């Protein structure tokens, strides 16, 4: 289950983020706005800009899965130097490629391992708690904020763009 909640959903949401960024690019071209204006926009003066929201969403996905599977050293390294849309797309692509290398078997012990971070001052969460209480909400927070920054700037994105394709089933007649 943790594989589906992280790898599968994180991949879907990063692809949806790419789609929303595509709409931002199209909006900038149509309105003759420098895309850098959107990339450096933020919702509040003390909140990260769009670039940083994308970086953190990517970090949350790759490091969250790496911690859950005990493969922290395998996560791709990014130096947070992206300034262009194409650089952000490359970062998203590298994380998607990394996530694609995991299988359900990699999560065999993920629910019960202890996960800690330096800022937690020696405290830990189980893998299950880490996924449910930290990694998943954090990913959605930063993708939602990226979406909201674009929407706030006039980019025509809606809930369907954010949610992406749904696995609807046709009723059996």
Tab-separated table of C-alpha atoms in Angstrom:
chain	number	residue	atom	x	y	z
A	1	UNK	CA	0.000	0.000	0.000
A	2	UNK	CA	2.811	2.467	0.764
A	3	UNK	CA	4.165	1.916	-2.747
A	4	UNK	CA	0.818	3.003	-4.222
A	5	UNK	CA	0.475	5.936	-1.836
A	6	UNK	CA	3.948	7.236	-2.575
A	7	UNK	CA	5.546	6.086	-5.826
A	8	UNK	CA	2.334	5.833	-7.825
A	9	UNK	CA	0.676	8.975	-6.461
A	10	UNK	CA	3.870	11.046	-6.307
A	11	UNK	CA	4.530	10.212	-9.957
A	12	UNK	CA	0.984	11.128	-10.936
A	13	UNK	CA	1.141	14.427	-9.075
A	14	UNK	CA	4.538	15.360	-10.524
A	15	UNK	CA	3.135	14.692	-13.997
A	16	UNK	CA	0.127	16.861	-13.127
A	17	UNK	CA	2.550	19.556	-11.960
A	18	UNK	CA	4.266	19.368	-15.359
A	19	UNK	CA	0.867	19.846	-17.007
A	20	UNK	CA	0.093	22.894	-14.856
A	21	UNK	CA	3.529	24.335	-15.688
A	22	UNK	CA	2.766	23.789	-19.390
A	23	UNK	CA	-0.376	25.877	-18.954
A	24	UNK	CA	1.693	28.538	-17.219
A	25	UNK	CA	4.090	28.612	-20.155
A	26	UNK	CA	1.240	28.903	-22.658
A	27	UNK	CA	-0.326	31.694	-20.596
A	28	UNK	CA	2.969	33.605	-20.478
A	29	UNK	CA	3.391	33.314	-24.241
A	30	UNK	CA	-0.214	34.372	-24.936
A	31	UNK	CA	-0.061	37.355	-22.579
A	32	UNK	CA	3.516	38.218	-23.559
A	33	UNK	CA	4.673	37.890	-19.965
A	34	UNK	CA	8.221	36.792	-19.232
A	35	UNK	CA	7.903	33.267	-17.787
A	36	UNK	CA	10.443	34.330	-15.135
A	37	UNK	CA	7.737	36.561	-13.663
A	38	UNK	CA	5.577	33.499	-13.005
A	39	UNK	CA	8.497	31.376	-11.824
A	40	UNK	CA	9.459	33.985	-9.254
A	41	UNK	CA	5.900	34.713	-8.104
A	42	UNK	CA	4.697	33.820	-4.638
A	43	UNK	CA	1.402	34.017	-2.785
A	44	UNK	CA	2.788	35.892	0.207
A	45	UNK	CA	5.949	37.866	0.826
A	46	UNK	CA	7.252	35.298	3.317
A	47	UNK	CA	6.402	32.242	1.211
A	48	UNK	CA	8.614	30.457	-1.314
A	49	UNK	CA	8.251	31.294	-4.995
A	50	UNK	CA	7.053	28.913	-7.702
A	51	UNK	CA	10.560	27.656	-8.455
A	52	UNK	CA	11.132	26.662	-4.836
A	53	UNK	CA	7.691	25.023	-4.596
A	54	UNK	CA	8.599	22.762	-7.530
A	55	UNK	CA	12.022	21.994	-6.048
A	56	UNK	CA	10.534	21.020	-2.683
A	57	UNK	CA	7.807	18.901	-4.300
A	58	UNK	CA	10.533	17.000	-6.169
A	59	UNK	CA	12.650	16.654	-3.023
A	60	UNK	CA	9.688	15.413	-1.018
A	61	UNK	CA	8.933	12.721	-3.598
A	62	UNK	CA	12.474	11.423	-4.069
A	63	UNK	CA	13.663	11.698	-0.463
A	64	UNK	CA	10.382	10.423	0.964
A	65	UNK	CA	10.538	7.253	-1.126
A	66	UNK	CA	14.272	6.895	-0.502
A	67	UNK	CA	13.772	7.079	3.267
A	68	UNK	CA	10.877	4.608	3.208
A	69	UNK	CA	12.916	2.062	1.281
A	70	UNK	CA	16.229	2.598	3.045
A	71	UNK	CA	17.841	3.874	-0.160
A	72	UNK	CA	18.579	7.464	0.811
A	73	UNK	CA	21.980	7.429	-0.890
A	74	UNK	CA	20.378	6.498	-4.214
A	75	UNK	CA	18.221	9.624	-4.540
A	76	UNK	CA	19.262	11.992	-7.333
A	77	UNK	CA	21.116	15.074	-6.128
A	78	UNK	CA	19.881	18.510	-7.119
A	79	UNK	CA	21.631	21.731	-6.175
A	80	UNK	CA	18.498	23.934	-6.237
A	81	UNK	CA	19.959	26.175	-8.929
A	82	UNK	CA	17.044	26.018	-11.381
A	83	UNK	CA	15.974	29.381	-12.767
A	84	UNK	CA	14.139	28.375	-15.951
A	85	UNK	CA	11.124	26.297	-16.782
A	86	UNK	CA	13.221	23.859	-18.808
A	87	UNK	CA	15.511	23.313	-15.812
A	88	UNK	CA	12.505	22.634	-13.584
A	89	UNK	CA	11.165	20.157	-16.135
A	90	UNK	CA	14.521	18.350	-16.127
A	91	UNK	CA	14.379	18.119	-12.342
A	92	UNK	CA	10.854	16.713	-12.413
A	93	UNK	CA	11.899	14.238	-15.128
A	94	UNK	CA	14.873	13.018	-13.106
A	95	UNK	CA	12.657	12.416	-10.076
A	96	UNK	CA	10.055	10.608	-12.184
A	97	UNK	CA	12.786	8.401	-13.628
A	98	UNK	CA	14.074	7.684	-10.120
A	99	UNK	CA	10.604	6.779	-8.833
A	100	UNK	CA	10.092	4.498	-11.822
A	101	UNK	CA	12.943	2.330	-10.529
A	102	UNK	CA	10.996	1.232	-7.428
A	103	UNK	CA	8.693	-1.738	-7.034
A	104	UNK	CA	6.267	-2.867	-4.363
A	105	UNK	CA	8.955	-5.256	-3.101
A	106	UNK	CA	11.143	-2.295	-2.146
A	107	UNK	CA	8.502	-1.355	0.432
A	108	UNK	CA	8.380	-4.734	2.209
A	109	UNK	CA	9.504	-3.254	5.557
A	110	UNK	CA	8.669	0.390	4.916
A	111	UNK	CA	5.740	0.627	7.332
A	112	UNK	CA	7.727	-0.290	10.435
A	113	UNK	CA	11.164	1.221	9.899
A	114	UNK	CA	12.151	4.220	12.017
A	115	UNK	CA	12.649	7.452	10.129
A	116	UNK	CA	14.229	10.524	11.625
A	117	UNK	CA	15.624	13.835	10.448
A	118	UNK	CA	18.125	16.121	12.175
A	119	UNK	CA	15.496	18.764	12.878
A	120	UNK	CA	13.388	16.215	14.757
A	121	UNK	CA	15.952	16.254	17.595
A	122	UNK	CA	16.336	12.472	17.921
A	123	UNK	CA	12.638	11.687	17.584
A	124	UNK	CA	11.377	9.366	14.871
A	125	UNK	CA	8.270	8.244	13.040
A	126	UNK	CA	7.527	4.784	11.740
A	127	UNK	CA	7.609	4.545	7.974
A	128	UNK	CA	3.827	4.408	7.882
A	129	UNK	CA	3.533	7.519	10.064
A	130	UNK	CA	6.222	9.282	8.038
A	131	UNK	CA	4.365	8.606	4.778
A	132	UNK	CA	0.891	9.514	6.068
A	133	UNK	CA	1.793	12.370	8.415
A	134	UNK	CA	4.730	13.977	6.630
A	135	UNK	CA	5.708	12.979	3.082
A	136	UNK	CA	2.276	12.766	1.461
A	137	UNK	CA	0.856	15.987	2.968
A	138	UNK	CA	4.108	17.839	2.248
A	139	UNK	CA	4.078	16.832	-1.427
A	140	UNK	CA	0.452	17.892	-1.837
A	141	UNK	CA	1.095	21.169	-0.001
A	142	UNK	CA	3.873	22.228	-2.354
A	143	UNK	CA	2.107	21.110	-5.525
A	144	UNK	CA	-1.073	22.864	-4.387
A	145	UNK	CA	0.908	26.015	-3.672
A	146	UNK	CA	2.570	25.877	-7.102
A	147	UNK	CA	-0.886	25.497	-8.667
A	148	UNK	CA	-2.237	28.379	-6.557
A	149	UNK	CA	0.627	30.698	-7.545
A	150	UNK	CA	-0.138	30.127	-11.216
A	151	UNK	CA	-3.885	30.463	-10.689
A	152	UNK	CA	-3.385	33.657	-8.693
A	153	UNK	CA	-1.436	35.085	-11.630
A	154	UNK	CA	-4.276	34.396	-14.054
A	155	UNK	CA	-3.261	31.035	-15.503
A	156	UNK	CA	-6.431	29.142	-16.372
A	157	UNK	CA	-5.971	25.967	-14.403
A	158	UNK	CA	-8.725	24.092	-12.658
A	159	UNK	CA	-9.294	21.165	-10.389
A	160	UNK	CA	-9.091	18.685	-13.279
A	161	UNK	CA	-5.598	19.970	-14.089
A	162	UNK	CA	-4.563	19.473	-10.474
A	163	UNK	CA	-6.172	16.044	-10.039
A	164	UNK	CA	-5.218	14.698	-13.465
A	165	UNK	CA	-6.700	11.639	-15.099
A	166	UNK	CA	-8.989	9.549	-12.946
A	167	UNK	CA	-9.420	5.779	-13.245
A	168	UNK	CA	-13.163	5.987	-13.842
A	169	UNK	CA	-15.027	2.745	-14.440
A	170	UNK	CA	-18.066	2.358	-16.644
A	171	UNK	CA	-21.101	0.849	-14.967
A	172	UNK	CA	-21.896	-2.714	-15.931
A	173	UNK	CA	-25.226	-2.852	-17.690
